[in-house]
Amino acid sequence: MDLIISVVGLLALIVEGIRCQGVYAPPTVRIIHSGHACNVEEERHTERVYTIREGETLELTCLVTGHPRPQIRWTKTAGSVSDRFQDSSVFNETLHIAKILRTQGGRYYCKAENGLGSPAIKSIRVDVYYLDDPVVTVHQSIGEAKEQFYYERTVFLRCVANSNPPVRYSWHRGREVLTQGSDKGVEIYEPFFTQGETKILKLKNLRPQDYANYSCIASVRNVCGIPDRSVIFRLTNKTASPSIKLLVEDPIVVNPGQTVSLVCITTGGEPPPVLTWVSTNDSLPQRSVVKGGTLTLPAITSDEAGVYSCVASNNVGNPAKKSTTIVVRALKKGRFWITPDPYHNDDNIQIGREVKISCQVEATPPEELTFSWLKNGRALRSSERMVITQTDPDISPGTTNLDIIDLKFTDFGTYTCVAALKGGGIPEISIDVNISSTTVPPSLTVPRGKSPLVAREGDTVELECLVSGKPKPIILWSRADKEAPMPDGNMQMESYDGVLRIINVSREMTGSYRCQTSQYNGFNVKPREAVVELIVQYPPTVEPVYTEKRQGLGRPVVMTCKVLRAHPSRVLRFEWLLSNRLLHAGAFDAQKDETEYTIRSLNRDGWGEYTCNVINEAGAGKCTFQVTGKAYPPEFYYDTYNPLWQNRPRVYGFKLQWTQMNPNAVDRIVAYRLGIRQMGLQRWWEQEIPVDGPINKGELMTHNLTELIKPESYEVRLTPITRFGEGDSTIRIVTYSAPINPHLREFHCSFEEEPICMFTQDKNDDFDWTRHSAATRDTKYTPNTGPSGDRSGSKQGFYMYIETSRPRKEGDQARLVSPFFNVAPKNPYGITNPPAYCFGFFYHMYGKHIGTLNAFLKQKGQTTSEGPVWSLSGNQGNHWKQAKVSIHPTSSFQVVLEGIRGPGIEGDIAIDDVTLEEGECRDPPPNLSAKAASTSSHIWLLCITLVMTLLEGQR
């Protein structure tokens, strides 16, 4: 009995070892295309180029392998940095651009990553083809000899069309095709610096026959089906470049609100020129109206002032251009300042000394600006003691000064500076300045208790500086502790009452602020300044803000809440809660910046939301921990080898495979809930898939979906179930596809369908291969040879074999020929590195009379085939084995499997699961069912050996 238990335990370990085969793999990627490609070619250095016509649909698909399923990201380079398609990267397998533009050409990259190894990246260059209508421009040169005896007039017709690929041009005069040398008076050439982009027709010393219709035909040789485009230009003895005239003054000075009309007329040009208006601004004003050559600007504003140009073009010579400037009158920003006697080091105004009052405004146009001065409302004229001057516009534009020499008591009063424009229509600006015994320079102080100013983040604060003096100047606020902008984004902020108001103050605003007097509306003396300290308190910033803790019952859970920043930094206390129920509270240790809470053994009551509040004077920061027993989602395995099969005409089956993410993080998964619904329908069908025993990380699980209706697609949902309940679900789409076309990148044939994947029997051999299954085998079959099932061990599965019974004789040959396979798209420069393919199949060669199995590569155009690329003879045992060989065809090809009869009837040779994949052969990815099937005979053989050994030991 102990012996049996030992053997069973050993077998369990062996089987468990098979279940533990990991399927995690780094990503691989390949780009395929659909949509409206003109051509796809392989250039040198393995660069793939996808050619498409402008306006068509670009569709590129990124095919990936790897487990877990890689994340896919499309990006684009070439063009400007801002030339992003759809303004961002595309996180999707398929990149779809409808009505592609020429600017969207460039290199597109597909990047796949799943956290294993390095990301896989492939690229393809998209070349957008287009051809615009050609444009003909005409230029002429007139040369005259000094004696006036010689006169020459030469005309150049230049044809230009934007295109990709480069355009070819041809010229016609009427119906006559013009070529270089066909007419001595005509010369055709391409300027060296624009080769391929333009074509010039030179008509030397114009003759009467040169006056004709000239047509330029632009062609890209019908690539992508792009038709030729043409343009006709009529050359006459009246052909001339345009000339125009503006019926307006320059400049035009107007008041705001006026309607301005600019009139432009043509005075010459053949063909008749086309008139357009442009502005020095980015575009014409939105409310402007253009009708013919007239531009109307209704109710003009200062923002619409600028230079406006009329441009006339008829493609003959250079365009004609005439411009005028519109000036909109304006007066703004009136300011003043008082300068005490500059000859004495004193900031105060004193009797018997000089004082200067300056007044400044911004005026448009500046030459219309006029100033006048009043004293106590009465006009003031310049005199020896009252000197009125105007500052040099280059030094201080728009400024007037009143110098009072030898100030007397009678000079005290209110002085008014009045600014106006000569043209009128604009309100005057008046600035009053009071000069008296109480006119004193400013001083600045910070009110008691206003510095340092303590506020909480989000509050509205007012920084205050008390300004005294008469008149009170404007106060300028700026940062005193660092070069940084103020809350409004400027380096300085103005205040007329000395108060800086900050709404929604933030922690970054903590620091020193300088208040400083401005020379404007005050004394032109050394600035007075003061500093205010602002301290912004904020609640603790903690981490993690939110995290999920997944754990099984009976296991410990540790939660840590860490303080990153706080002001004041002295944290008062912390408290741990579960669903608002207080668990633990206390004060922070001065040496620590974190607090920890531990659940020693998680029970059902311990699941829920835990919060840790960390509190200081300004408020609380909160860490949240969601403690749950939910299982992580399963990860569907998308690289299943041949997951789909067609077992009946109307239905199909699908092999669903997955691994479990972090299976040991929570309680053991006891089952999966499988939900499936047909796409487009609402109803879900559900069933439970029981799980026996624990699941290992990376273990591949399988469930066969059957009775799926062709050709419908299905949405499949898989949810793990533990003692906690349902875990996170994963959803994928199962899609039906017809049997794989042999011209795609991967070919697989298991001979389950009667057409046998378009394989054919060679007509020049001696006999044929036979499609067979063990379930339908004739009871009179030859014993001791041939397989008892297909490669997977199924009695119902089909395979191909050669029947070696009579009338077959030794040396007879049976050849099975595959359909043609196309080589990857050809390099236009010739194939220098032929593509590699991996040709594989399973074979069964059991029997004492086994002959030979050969595999050949047969390329298109070859009359004789070379030797076999793979060959094997003799008895190989009663089990299926796999063969793989790399082949390197240079043209379309077929593979041929040849079976040769041996010396007797016990010589049946079988084949199954024929595959062809791009790339060199490599080890196949682990596959649980295949591995288990192929190793089952070894396991049982090992088991029997062990039993026999142990029994021998018991004796």
XYZ file of N, CA and C in Angstrom, residues 141-155 202-206:
60
model
N 12.478 89.111 -70.571
C 13.658 89.970 -70.457
C 13.757 90.778 -71.736
N 14.022 92.077 -71.627
C 14.153 92.963 -72.794
C 15.549 93.551 -72.771
N 16.340 93.234 -73.776
C 17.703 93.765 -73.862
C 17.809 94.746 -75.010
N 18.453 95.874 -74.792
C 18.611 96.874 -75.843
C 20.075 97.265 -75.969
N 20.584 97.304 -77.228
C 21.956 97.809 -77.474
C 21.937 99.332 -77.386
N 23.100 99.904 -77.094
C 23.151 101.353 -76.889
C 22.728 102.128 -78.142
N 23.074 101.569 -79.313
C 22.785 102.292 -80.542
C 21.321 102.136 -80.961
N 20.529 101.330 -80.203
C 19.117 101.117 -80.507
C 18.910 100.343 -81.807
N 19.978 99.787 -82.370
C 19.799 99.018 -83.593
C 19.346 97.582 -83.300
N 19.577 97.158 -82.066
C 19.279 95.757 -81.760
C 18.218 95.713 -80.667
N 17.204 94.919 -80.881
C 16.119 94.820 -79.905
C 15.726 93.356 -79.787
N 15.755 92.836 -78.541
C 15.408 91.414 -78.332
C 14.396 91.302 -77.208
N 13.424 90.461 -77.422
C 12.445 90.197 -76.377
C 12.340 88.689 -76.199
N 12.769 88.203 -75.022
C 12.746 86.768 -74.730
C 11.746 86.509 -73.603
N 10.917 85.459 -73.781
C 9.878 85.135 -72.802
C 10.161 83.760 -72.201
N 11.676 78.378 -72.903
C 12.282 79.662 -73.271
C 11.968 79.949 -74.736
N 11.279 81.063 -74.975
C 10.961 81.504 -76.338
C 11.900 82.659 -76.671
N 12.879 82.394 -77.536
C 13.942 83.369 -77.825
C 13.504 84.322 -78.929
N 13.621 85.633 -78.652
C 13.354 86.661 -79.639
C 12.010 86.408 -80.327
N 10.949 86.709 -79.610
C 9.586 86.322 -79.993
C 9.285 86.508 -81.485
